[in-house]
XYZ file of C-alpha atoms in Angstrom:
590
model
C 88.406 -37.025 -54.927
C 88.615 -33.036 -55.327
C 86.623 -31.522 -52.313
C 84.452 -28.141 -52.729
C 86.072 -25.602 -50.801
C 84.870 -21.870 -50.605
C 86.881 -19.199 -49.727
C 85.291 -15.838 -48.259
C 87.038 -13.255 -47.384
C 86.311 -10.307 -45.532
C 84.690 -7.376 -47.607
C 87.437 -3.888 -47.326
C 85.413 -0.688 -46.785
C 86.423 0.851 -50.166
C 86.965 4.392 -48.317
C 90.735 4.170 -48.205
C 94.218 2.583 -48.882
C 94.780 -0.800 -46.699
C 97.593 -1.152 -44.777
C 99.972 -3.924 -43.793
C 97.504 -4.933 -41.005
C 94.679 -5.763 -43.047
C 96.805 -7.227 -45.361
C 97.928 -9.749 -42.475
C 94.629 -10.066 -40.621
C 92.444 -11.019 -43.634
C 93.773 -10.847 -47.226
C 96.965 -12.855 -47.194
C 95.845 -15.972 -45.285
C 93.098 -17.070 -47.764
C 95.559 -16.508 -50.506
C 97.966 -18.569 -49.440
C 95.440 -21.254 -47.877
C 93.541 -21.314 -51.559
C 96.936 -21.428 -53.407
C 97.888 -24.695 -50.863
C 94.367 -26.334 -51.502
C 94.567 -25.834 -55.484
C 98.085 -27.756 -55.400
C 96.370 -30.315 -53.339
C 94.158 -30.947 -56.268
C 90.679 -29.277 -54.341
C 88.353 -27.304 -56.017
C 88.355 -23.985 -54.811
C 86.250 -20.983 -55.135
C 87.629 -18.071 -53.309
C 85.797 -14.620 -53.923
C 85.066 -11.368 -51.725
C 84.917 -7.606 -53.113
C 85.041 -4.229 -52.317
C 81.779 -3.389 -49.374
C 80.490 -0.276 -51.134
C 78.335 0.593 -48.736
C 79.756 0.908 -45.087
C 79.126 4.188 -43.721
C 82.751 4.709 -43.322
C 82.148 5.548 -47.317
C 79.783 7.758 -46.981
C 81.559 9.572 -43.949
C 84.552 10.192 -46.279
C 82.391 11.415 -48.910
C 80.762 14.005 -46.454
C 84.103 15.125 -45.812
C 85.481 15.443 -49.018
C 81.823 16.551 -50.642
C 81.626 14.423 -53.034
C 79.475 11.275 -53.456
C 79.294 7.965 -51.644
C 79.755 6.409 -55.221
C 82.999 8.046 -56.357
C 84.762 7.156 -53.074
C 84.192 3.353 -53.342
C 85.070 3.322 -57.141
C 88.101 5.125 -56.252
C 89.172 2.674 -54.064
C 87.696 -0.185 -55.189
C 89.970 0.501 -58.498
C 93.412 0.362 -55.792
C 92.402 -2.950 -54.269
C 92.126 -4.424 -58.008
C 95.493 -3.249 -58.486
C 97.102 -3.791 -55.903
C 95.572 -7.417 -55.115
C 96.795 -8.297 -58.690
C 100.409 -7.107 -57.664
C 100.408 -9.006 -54.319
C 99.140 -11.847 -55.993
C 95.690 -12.603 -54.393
C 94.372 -15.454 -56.053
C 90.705 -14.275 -56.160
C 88.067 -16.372 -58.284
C 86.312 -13.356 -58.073
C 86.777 -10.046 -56.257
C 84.167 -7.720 -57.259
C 81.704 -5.090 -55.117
C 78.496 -4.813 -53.256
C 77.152 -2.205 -55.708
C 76.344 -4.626 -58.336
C 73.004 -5.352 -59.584
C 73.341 -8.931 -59.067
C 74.202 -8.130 -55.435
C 71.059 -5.546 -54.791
C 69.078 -8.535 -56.194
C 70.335 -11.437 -54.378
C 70.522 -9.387 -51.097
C 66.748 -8.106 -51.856
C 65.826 -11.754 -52.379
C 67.521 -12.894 -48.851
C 65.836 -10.100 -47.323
C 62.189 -11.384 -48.255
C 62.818 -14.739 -47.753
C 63.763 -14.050 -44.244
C 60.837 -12.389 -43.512
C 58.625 -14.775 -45.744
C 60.328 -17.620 -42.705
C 59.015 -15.802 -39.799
C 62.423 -14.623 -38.264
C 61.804 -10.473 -39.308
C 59.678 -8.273 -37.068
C 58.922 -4.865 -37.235
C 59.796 -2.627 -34.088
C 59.805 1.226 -33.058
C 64.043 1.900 -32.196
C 64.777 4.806 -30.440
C 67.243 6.346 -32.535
C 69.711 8.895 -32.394
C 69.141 12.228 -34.600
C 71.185 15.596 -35.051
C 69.185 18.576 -35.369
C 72.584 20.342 -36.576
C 72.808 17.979 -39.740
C 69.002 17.374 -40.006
C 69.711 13.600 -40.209
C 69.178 10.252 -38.104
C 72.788 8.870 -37.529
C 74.122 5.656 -39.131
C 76.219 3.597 -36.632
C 79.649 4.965 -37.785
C 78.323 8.334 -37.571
C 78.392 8.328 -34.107
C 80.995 7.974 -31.560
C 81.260 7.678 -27.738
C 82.378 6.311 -24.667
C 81.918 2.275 -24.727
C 79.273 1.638 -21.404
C 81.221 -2.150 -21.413
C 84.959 -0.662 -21.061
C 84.968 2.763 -20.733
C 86.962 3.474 -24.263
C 86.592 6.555 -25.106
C 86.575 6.536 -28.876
C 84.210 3.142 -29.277
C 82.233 3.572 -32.906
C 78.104 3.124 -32.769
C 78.206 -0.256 -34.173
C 81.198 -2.049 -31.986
C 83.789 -1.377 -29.788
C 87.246 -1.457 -30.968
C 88.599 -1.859 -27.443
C 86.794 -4.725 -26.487
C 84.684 -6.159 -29.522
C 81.447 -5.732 -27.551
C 78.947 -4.908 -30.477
C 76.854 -1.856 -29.564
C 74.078 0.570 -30.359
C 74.631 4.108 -30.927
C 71.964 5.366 -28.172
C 73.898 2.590 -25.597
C 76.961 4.811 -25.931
C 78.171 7.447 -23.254
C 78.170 11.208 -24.554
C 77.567 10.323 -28.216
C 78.936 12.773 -30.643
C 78.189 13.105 -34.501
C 81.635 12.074 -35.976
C 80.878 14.062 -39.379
C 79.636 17.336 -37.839
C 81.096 16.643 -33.500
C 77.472 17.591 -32.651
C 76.872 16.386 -29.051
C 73.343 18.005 -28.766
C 72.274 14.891 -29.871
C 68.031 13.732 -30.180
C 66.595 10.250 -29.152
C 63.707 10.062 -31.581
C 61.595 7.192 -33.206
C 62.285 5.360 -36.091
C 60.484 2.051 -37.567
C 62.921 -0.720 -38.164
C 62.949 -4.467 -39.468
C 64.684 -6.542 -36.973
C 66.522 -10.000 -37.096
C 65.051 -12.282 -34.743
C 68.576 -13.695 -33.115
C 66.534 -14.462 -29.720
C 64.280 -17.399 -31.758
C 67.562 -18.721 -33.416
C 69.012 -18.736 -30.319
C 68.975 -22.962 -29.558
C 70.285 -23.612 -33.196
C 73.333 -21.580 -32.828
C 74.076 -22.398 -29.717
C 73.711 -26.420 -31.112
C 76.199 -25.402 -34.103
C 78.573 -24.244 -32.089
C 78.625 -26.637 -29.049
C 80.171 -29.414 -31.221
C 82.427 -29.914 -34.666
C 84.391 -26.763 -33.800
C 87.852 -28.555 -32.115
C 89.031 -27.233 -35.269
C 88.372 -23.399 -34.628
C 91.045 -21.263 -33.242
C 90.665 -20.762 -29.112
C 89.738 -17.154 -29.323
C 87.212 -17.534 -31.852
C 85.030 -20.484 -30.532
C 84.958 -18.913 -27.123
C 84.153 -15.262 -28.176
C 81.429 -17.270 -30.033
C 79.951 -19.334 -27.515
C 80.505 -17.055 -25.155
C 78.146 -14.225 -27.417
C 75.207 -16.274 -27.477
C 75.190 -17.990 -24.238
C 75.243 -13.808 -22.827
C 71.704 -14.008 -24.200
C 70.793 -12.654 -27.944
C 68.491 -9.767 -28.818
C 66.752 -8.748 -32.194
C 68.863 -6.551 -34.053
C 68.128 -3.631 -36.544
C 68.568 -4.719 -40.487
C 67.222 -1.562 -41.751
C 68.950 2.559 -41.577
C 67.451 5.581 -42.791
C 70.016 6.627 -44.981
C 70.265 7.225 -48.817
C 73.458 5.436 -49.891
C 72.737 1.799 -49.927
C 70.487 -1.210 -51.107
C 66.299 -0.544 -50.785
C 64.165 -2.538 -49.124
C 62.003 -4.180 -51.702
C 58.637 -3.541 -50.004
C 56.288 -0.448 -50.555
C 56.352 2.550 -48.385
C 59.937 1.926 -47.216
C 61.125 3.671 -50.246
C 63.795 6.295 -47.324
C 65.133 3.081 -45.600
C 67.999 0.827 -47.008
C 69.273 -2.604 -46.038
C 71.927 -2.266 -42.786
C 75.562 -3.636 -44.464
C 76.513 -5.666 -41.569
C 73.259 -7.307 -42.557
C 73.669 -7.370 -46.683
C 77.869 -7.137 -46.426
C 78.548 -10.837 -45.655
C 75.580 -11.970 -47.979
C 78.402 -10.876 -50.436
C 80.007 -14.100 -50.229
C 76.743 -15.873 -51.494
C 76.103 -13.386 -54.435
C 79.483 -13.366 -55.695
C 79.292 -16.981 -55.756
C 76.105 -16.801 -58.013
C 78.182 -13.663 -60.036
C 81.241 -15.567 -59.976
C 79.103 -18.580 -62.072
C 77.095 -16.757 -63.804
C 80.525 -15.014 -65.585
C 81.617 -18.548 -66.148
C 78.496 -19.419 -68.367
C 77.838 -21.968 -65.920
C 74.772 -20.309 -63.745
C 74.206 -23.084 -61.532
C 78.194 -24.210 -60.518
C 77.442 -22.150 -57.140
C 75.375 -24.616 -55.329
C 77.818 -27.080 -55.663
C 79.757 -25.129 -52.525
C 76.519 -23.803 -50.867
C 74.283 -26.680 -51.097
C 76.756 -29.758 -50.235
C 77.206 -31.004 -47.620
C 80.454 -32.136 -48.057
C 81.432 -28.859 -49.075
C 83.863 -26.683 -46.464
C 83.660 -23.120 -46.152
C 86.020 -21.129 -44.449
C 85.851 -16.968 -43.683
C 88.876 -15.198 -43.018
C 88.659 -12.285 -41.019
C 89.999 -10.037 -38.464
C 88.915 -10.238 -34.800
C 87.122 -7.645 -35.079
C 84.834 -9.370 -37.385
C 84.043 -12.447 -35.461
C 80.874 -11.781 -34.226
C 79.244 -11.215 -37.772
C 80.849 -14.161 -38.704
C 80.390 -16.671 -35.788
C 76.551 -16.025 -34.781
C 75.326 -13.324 -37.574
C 76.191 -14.826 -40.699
C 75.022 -17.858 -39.354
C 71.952 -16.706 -37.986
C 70.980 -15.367 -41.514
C 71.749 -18.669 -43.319
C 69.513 -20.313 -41.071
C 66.863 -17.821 -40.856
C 67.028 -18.475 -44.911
C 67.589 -22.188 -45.056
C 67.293 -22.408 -48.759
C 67.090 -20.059 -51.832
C 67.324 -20.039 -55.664
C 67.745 -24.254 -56.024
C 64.482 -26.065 -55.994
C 66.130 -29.431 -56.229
C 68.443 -28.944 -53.583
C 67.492 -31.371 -50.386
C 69.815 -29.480 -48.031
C 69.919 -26.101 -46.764
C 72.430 -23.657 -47.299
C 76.140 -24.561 -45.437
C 77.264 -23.052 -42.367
C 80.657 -21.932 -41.648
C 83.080 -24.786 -41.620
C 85.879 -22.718 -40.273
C 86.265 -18.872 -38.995
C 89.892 -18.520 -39.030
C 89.696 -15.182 -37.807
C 93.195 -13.463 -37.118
C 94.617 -11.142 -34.320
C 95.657 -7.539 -35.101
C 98.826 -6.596 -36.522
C 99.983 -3.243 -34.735
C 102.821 -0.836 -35.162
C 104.868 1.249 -32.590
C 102.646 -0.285 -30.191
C 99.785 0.301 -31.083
C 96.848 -0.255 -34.142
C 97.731 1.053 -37.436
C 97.109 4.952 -37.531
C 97.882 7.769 -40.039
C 97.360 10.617 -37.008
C 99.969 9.178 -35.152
C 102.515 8.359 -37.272
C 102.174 4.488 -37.497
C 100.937 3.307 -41.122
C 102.338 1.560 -43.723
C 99.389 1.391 -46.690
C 100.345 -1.968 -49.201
C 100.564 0.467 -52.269
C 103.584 2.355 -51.051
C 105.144 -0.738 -49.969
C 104.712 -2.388 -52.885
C 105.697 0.908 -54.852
C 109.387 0.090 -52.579
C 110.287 -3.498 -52.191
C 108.734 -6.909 -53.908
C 105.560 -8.445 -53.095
C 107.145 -12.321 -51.824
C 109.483 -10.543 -49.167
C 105.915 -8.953 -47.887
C 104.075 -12.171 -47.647
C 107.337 -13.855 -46.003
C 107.233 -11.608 -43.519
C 103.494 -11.137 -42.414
C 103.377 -14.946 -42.634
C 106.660 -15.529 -40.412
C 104.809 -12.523 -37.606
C 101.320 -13.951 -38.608
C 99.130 -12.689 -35.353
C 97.427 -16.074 -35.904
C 96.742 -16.448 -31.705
C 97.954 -12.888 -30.129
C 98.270 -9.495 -31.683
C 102.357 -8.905 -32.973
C 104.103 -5.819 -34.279
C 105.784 -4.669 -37.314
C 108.510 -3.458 -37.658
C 111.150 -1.889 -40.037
C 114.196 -3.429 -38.006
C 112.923 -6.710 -38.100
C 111.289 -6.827 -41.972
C 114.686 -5.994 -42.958
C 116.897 -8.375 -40.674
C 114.493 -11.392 -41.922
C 114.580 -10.315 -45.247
C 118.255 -10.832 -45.023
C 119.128 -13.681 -42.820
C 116.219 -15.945 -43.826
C 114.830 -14.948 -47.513
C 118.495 -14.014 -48.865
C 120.580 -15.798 -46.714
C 118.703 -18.986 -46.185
C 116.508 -19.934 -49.038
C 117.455 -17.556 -51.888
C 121.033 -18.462 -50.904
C 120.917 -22.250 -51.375
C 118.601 -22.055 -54.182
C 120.664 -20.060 -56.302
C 124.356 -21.173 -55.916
C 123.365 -24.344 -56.274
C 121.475 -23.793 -59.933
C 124.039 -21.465 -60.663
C 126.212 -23.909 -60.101
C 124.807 -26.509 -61.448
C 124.546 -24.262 -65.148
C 128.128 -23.147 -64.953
C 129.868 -26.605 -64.284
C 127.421 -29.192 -65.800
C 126.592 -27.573 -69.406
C 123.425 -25.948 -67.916
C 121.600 -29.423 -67.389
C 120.601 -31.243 -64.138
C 123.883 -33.561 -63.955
C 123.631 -37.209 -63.725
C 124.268 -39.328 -60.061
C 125.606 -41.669 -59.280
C 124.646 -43.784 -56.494
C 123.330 -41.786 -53.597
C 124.476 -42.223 -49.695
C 123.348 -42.410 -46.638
C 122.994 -38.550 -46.295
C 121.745 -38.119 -49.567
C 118.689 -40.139 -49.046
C 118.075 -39.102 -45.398
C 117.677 -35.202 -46.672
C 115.795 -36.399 -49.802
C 113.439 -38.100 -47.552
C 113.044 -35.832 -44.574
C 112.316 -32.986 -47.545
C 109.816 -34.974 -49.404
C 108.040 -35.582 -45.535
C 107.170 -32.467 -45.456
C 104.761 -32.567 -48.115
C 102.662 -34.490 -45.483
C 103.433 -32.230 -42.754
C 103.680 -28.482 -44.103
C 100.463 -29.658 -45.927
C 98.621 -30.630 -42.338
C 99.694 -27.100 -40.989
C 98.527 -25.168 -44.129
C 95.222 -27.290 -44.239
C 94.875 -26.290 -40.432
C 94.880 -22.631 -40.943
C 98.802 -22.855 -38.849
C 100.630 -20.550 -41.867
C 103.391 -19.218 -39.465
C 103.916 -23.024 -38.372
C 103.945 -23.950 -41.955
C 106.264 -21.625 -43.248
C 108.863 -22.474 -40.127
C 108.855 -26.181 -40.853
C 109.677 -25.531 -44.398
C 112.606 -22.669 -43.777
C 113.666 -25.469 -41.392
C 114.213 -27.743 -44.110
C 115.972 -25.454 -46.103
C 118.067 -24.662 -43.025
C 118.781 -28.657 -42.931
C 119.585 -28.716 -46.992
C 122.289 -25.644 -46.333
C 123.972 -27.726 -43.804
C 124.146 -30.841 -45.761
C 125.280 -28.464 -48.416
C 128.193 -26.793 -46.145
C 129.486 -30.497 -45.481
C 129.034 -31.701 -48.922
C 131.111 -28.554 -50.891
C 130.840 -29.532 -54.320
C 132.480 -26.502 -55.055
C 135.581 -28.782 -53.875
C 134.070 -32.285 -54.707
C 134.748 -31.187 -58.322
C 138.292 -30.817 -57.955
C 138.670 -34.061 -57.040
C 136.065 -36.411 -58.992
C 133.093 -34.715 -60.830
C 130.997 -37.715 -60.395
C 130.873 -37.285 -56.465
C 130.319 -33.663 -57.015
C 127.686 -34.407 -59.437
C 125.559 -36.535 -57.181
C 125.424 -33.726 -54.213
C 124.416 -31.145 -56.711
C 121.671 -33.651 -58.371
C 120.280 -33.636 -54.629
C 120.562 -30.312 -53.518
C 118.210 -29.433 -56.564
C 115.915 -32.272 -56.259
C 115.363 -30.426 -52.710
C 115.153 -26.865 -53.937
C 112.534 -28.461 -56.309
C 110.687 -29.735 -53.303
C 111.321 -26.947 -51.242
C 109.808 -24.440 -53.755
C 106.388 -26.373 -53.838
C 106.386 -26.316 -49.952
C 106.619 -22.880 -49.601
C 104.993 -22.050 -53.041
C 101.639 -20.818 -51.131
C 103.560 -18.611 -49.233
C 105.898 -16.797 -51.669
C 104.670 -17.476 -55.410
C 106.372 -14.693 -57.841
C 109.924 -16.366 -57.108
C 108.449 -19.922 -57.005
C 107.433 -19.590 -60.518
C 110.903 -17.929 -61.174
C 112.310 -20.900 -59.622
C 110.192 -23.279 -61.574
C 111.483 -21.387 -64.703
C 114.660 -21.695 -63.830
C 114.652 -25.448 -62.515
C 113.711 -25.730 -66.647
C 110.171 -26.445 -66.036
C 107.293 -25.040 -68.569
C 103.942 -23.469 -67.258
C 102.343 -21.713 -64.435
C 102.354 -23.095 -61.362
C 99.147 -21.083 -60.002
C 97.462 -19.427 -63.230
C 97.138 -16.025 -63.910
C 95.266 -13.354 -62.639
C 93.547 -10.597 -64.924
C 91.080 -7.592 -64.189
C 88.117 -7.530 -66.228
C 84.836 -5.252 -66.831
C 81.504 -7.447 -66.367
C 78.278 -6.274 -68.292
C 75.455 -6.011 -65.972
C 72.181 -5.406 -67.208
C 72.594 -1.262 -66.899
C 75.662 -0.419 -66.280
C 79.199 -2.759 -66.381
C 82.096 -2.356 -63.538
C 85.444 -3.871 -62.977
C 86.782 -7.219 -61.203
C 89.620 -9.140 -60.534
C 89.765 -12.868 -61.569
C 92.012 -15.759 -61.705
C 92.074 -18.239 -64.055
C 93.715 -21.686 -62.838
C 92.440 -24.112 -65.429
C 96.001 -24.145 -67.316
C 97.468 -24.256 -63.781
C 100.839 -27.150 -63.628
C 101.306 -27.151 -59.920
C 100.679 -30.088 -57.745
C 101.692 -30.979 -53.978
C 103.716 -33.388 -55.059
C 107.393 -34.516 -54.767
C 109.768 -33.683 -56.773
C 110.484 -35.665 -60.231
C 113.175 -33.393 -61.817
C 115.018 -35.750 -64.144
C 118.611 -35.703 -64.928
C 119.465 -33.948 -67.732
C 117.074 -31.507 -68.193
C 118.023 -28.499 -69.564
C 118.294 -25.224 -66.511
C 117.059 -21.992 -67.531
C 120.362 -18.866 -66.337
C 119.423 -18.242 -62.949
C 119.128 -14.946 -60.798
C 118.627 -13.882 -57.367
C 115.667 -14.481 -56.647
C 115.622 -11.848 -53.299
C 117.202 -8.780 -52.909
C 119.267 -7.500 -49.333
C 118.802 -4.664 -48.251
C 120.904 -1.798 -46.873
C 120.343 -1.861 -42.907
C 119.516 2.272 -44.361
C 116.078 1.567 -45.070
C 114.791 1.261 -41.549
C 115.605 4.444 -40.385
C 114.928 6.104 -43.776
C 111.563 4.470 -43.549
C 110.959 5.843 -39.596
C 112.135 9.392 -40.819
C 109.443 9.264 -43.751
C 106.725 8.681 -40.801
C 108.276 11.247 -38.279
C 108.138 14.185 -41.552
């Protein structure tokens, strides 16, 4: 039976373009995990959007004087774009500005404190008499008191993940204004109570997570077991969501508190677009529903104990009839960081790649081979031009695009452009065919586990295997000799290219449809993907969808039949001139 799977992934600040590191942390990985899950015949629902409302947003708009809203429609327009190019199979992707999102985040809000786990309590806050202003988070900067970084942000520290307040810091400094003469000063705030959740989280973590990735269960149980404190849910700000209550008119929900309720109201959007209001709880409510968040490690926190803490503070909302409360996190396959010349992606120094440019220079598939060869799945890894290129070559050209296409081409030229006829298969014939069509059982364990990188090697190993059989075989000379013999090698070689593009079909989609085409097939493997404008009850705005219900791929093995009729095939990768790497380190260095 088809299992209910939700997707969330991380919410981008829409303040800027992303670059390859947040492609690889959090954007690719559910993509290809969804993709692997919909061949396997599970019904998915993968959504996210653009977070409209981090005060990153509103510290760009400062700077470039203009308002919060243009800078996250700005941006929030480039991740439509260039999701769609990439190929990121989003049921939904769509923003924290909506009305639907105000009201379902409202709604959590007062059903948290209608449960008992809000209280009201005097912070001390920091204020800058130079701006006239109490400080958001993100507005301030400082020296971390946990690791003495020097640059740690008011909510976290990048350096090492402890999350923070902006008063703990050491020499605070306004990051919009670098005002140091900084003001403690009182401000009434709603808190969550995390201290009176404390024995449930520390029960849903201590068992069912074997699963979870090392670095995320321990950072985890290691959070809450340091003791947990109330935290603020409410700034004084402008930009943002209000609080629903009277006389709290200047305050606005915090957005580590209403971001991540994103993945429940796009979920009710996402249904509600469909004509079907209600679909939703069929992934919140069930209990036999799994739902995974992919993030980056810097994100684990909100999404290990946070998150969690508001679902149970909530326990149920908007279903009546439902006898369970809302589901948990199944899985937080969070990943490591993706740096580059040595360090975390940065425009001031030289080291960023943003996805639009490289998309704007090479094809998306190459991309997501790469990232998912390098994944920093356990430990941070590097990018680099030198080595983006050299696998291009020696593993997308050489090794897979290679065998697939001299063997179709091939097969067109020298057997009238159909799949030829065997004859009776040998030894090695069926060993390959049956060591290829085991891997449907094993890349699919690795891709159901959240291993990508592992998944992706087994398969390239296979086609490694299939060019060796394909060396010894030559049916480039078998046909010299009898055409029958040759005929049989050629009829396996693209019963395994058939397999092969399935297996690795999550990972690099544009050419497996190409291939799919090509093998004579009709259809989409995946579906397509469209953006579309949404009527809301005041106002409409923009989101990126995917429809799979006409969708012809399944994890299955290969039933190409002889005699079907090949499409003319093409290269399906392109090499590239060993040029581009140090064309691509002089564009950074000018």
């Amino acid at each position: 039976m088809a299992r209910k799977i939700l997707i969330g992934v991380a919410w981008p600040y829409a303040n800027g373009y992303q670059h390859l590191g947040h492609l690889a942390g959090a954007y690719l990985p559910p993509d290809i995990f969804a993709r692997y899950q919909r061949l396997a015949g599970n019904d998915v629902l993968m959504v996210s959007g653009s977070d409209a409302h981090g005060t990153p947003i509103t510290v760009r708009a400062d700077a470039e004087g203009v308002t919060p809203r243009e800078i996250f429609e700005r941006y929030h327009k480039t991740f439509l774009e260039t999701y769609q190019q990439i190929g990121l199979t989003f049921d939904l992707f769509t923003h924290t500005d909506t009305e639907n999102h105000h009201r379902v985040s409202q709604g959590i809000f007062l059903k948290t404190l209608e449960n008992g786990y809000l209280y009201k309590e005097v912070q001390r806050q920091l204020y800058s008499p130079q701006e006239g202003r109490f400080l958001p988070d993100r507005y301030v900067e400082g020296t971390c008191p946990n690791c003495g970084f020097p640059d740690a942000r008011g909510d976290q520290c990048d350096n090492c993940g402890k999350l923070l307040e902006p008063s703990e810091l050491i020499g605070p400094r306004s990051k919009a204004s670098g005002d140091t003469a900084l003001e403690v000063r009182d401000t009434e705030h709603y808190f969550l109570d995390l201290a009176r959740l404390h024995d449930e989280l520390e029960a849903y973590l201590s068992t069912g997570k074997e699963h979870w990735r090392p670095q995320v269960i321990n950072f985890a149980r290691n959070y809450v077991q340091s003791g947990l404190h109330g935290r603020p849910i409410t700034r004084d700000i402008d930009w943002g969501i209000p609080l629903p209550l009277p006389g709290y008119e200047g305050k606005r929900l915090y957005v580590w508190f209403e971001a991540v309720i994103g993945y429940f109201s796009a979920s009710i959007e996402w249904a509600r677009n469909q004509g079907t209001p209600e679909a939703w709880q069929a992934w919140w409510y069930d209990p036999a529903a799994l739902t995974y968040y992919f993030i980056g490690k810097d994100n684990i926190p909100f999404h290990t104990v946070i998150w969690p803490a508001e679902l149970l503070a909530v326990g149920k909302i908007y279903c009546d009839d439902c006898e369970t409360n809302l589901n948990l996190p199944y899985d937080v396959p969070a990943n490591e960081y993706l740096n580059f010349r040595g360090g975390k992606f940065s425009k001031s120094r030289g080291a960023f790649v943003d996805v639009p440019y490289f998309l704007s220079r090479y094809d998306p598939d190459p991309l997501r081979y790469y990232l998912t060869a390098t994944a920093p799945e356990t430990r941070d890894t590097e990018f680099s031009w030198d080595d983006f290129v050299e696998r291009n070559n020696n593993e997308l050209v050489a090794t897979w695009g290679n065998l697939a296409n001299r063997m179709l081409s091939f097969a067109y030229k020298r057997f009238d452009g159909r799949v030829p006829e065997p004859g009776e298969l040998d030894a090695e014939d069926r060993a390959l065919l049956a060591k290829v069509e085991a891997g449907f059982e094993t890349v699919g364990e690795l891709y159901n586990a959240c291993k990508f990188r592992a998944a992706l090697g087994e398969a390239m190993g296979l086609a490694r295997e299939a060019n060796g059989y394909l060396d010894r075989k030559a049916p480039w000379f078998q046909i010299k000799e009898d055409r029958q013999v040759a005929a049989t090698s050629v009829y396996v070689i693209l019963r395994v290219v058939d397999n092969l593009k399935t297996l690795l079909a999550p990972v690099l989609p544009h050419t497996a449809q190409r291939l799919h085409e090509y093998l004579g097939y009709d259809g989409q493997l995946f579906g397509t993907q469209q953006v579309v404008e949404y009527e809301e009850e005041t106002r409409s705005h923009e989101a990126l969808t995917y429809d799979h219900s006409g969708a012809v791929g399944t994890w299955s093995k290969s039933a190409l039949p002889a005699g079907q009729a090949l499409r003319e095939p093409g290269p399906l990768f392109k090499k590239l001139d060993e040029s581009v790497v140090e064309e691509e380190y002089a564009r950074l260095e000018g």
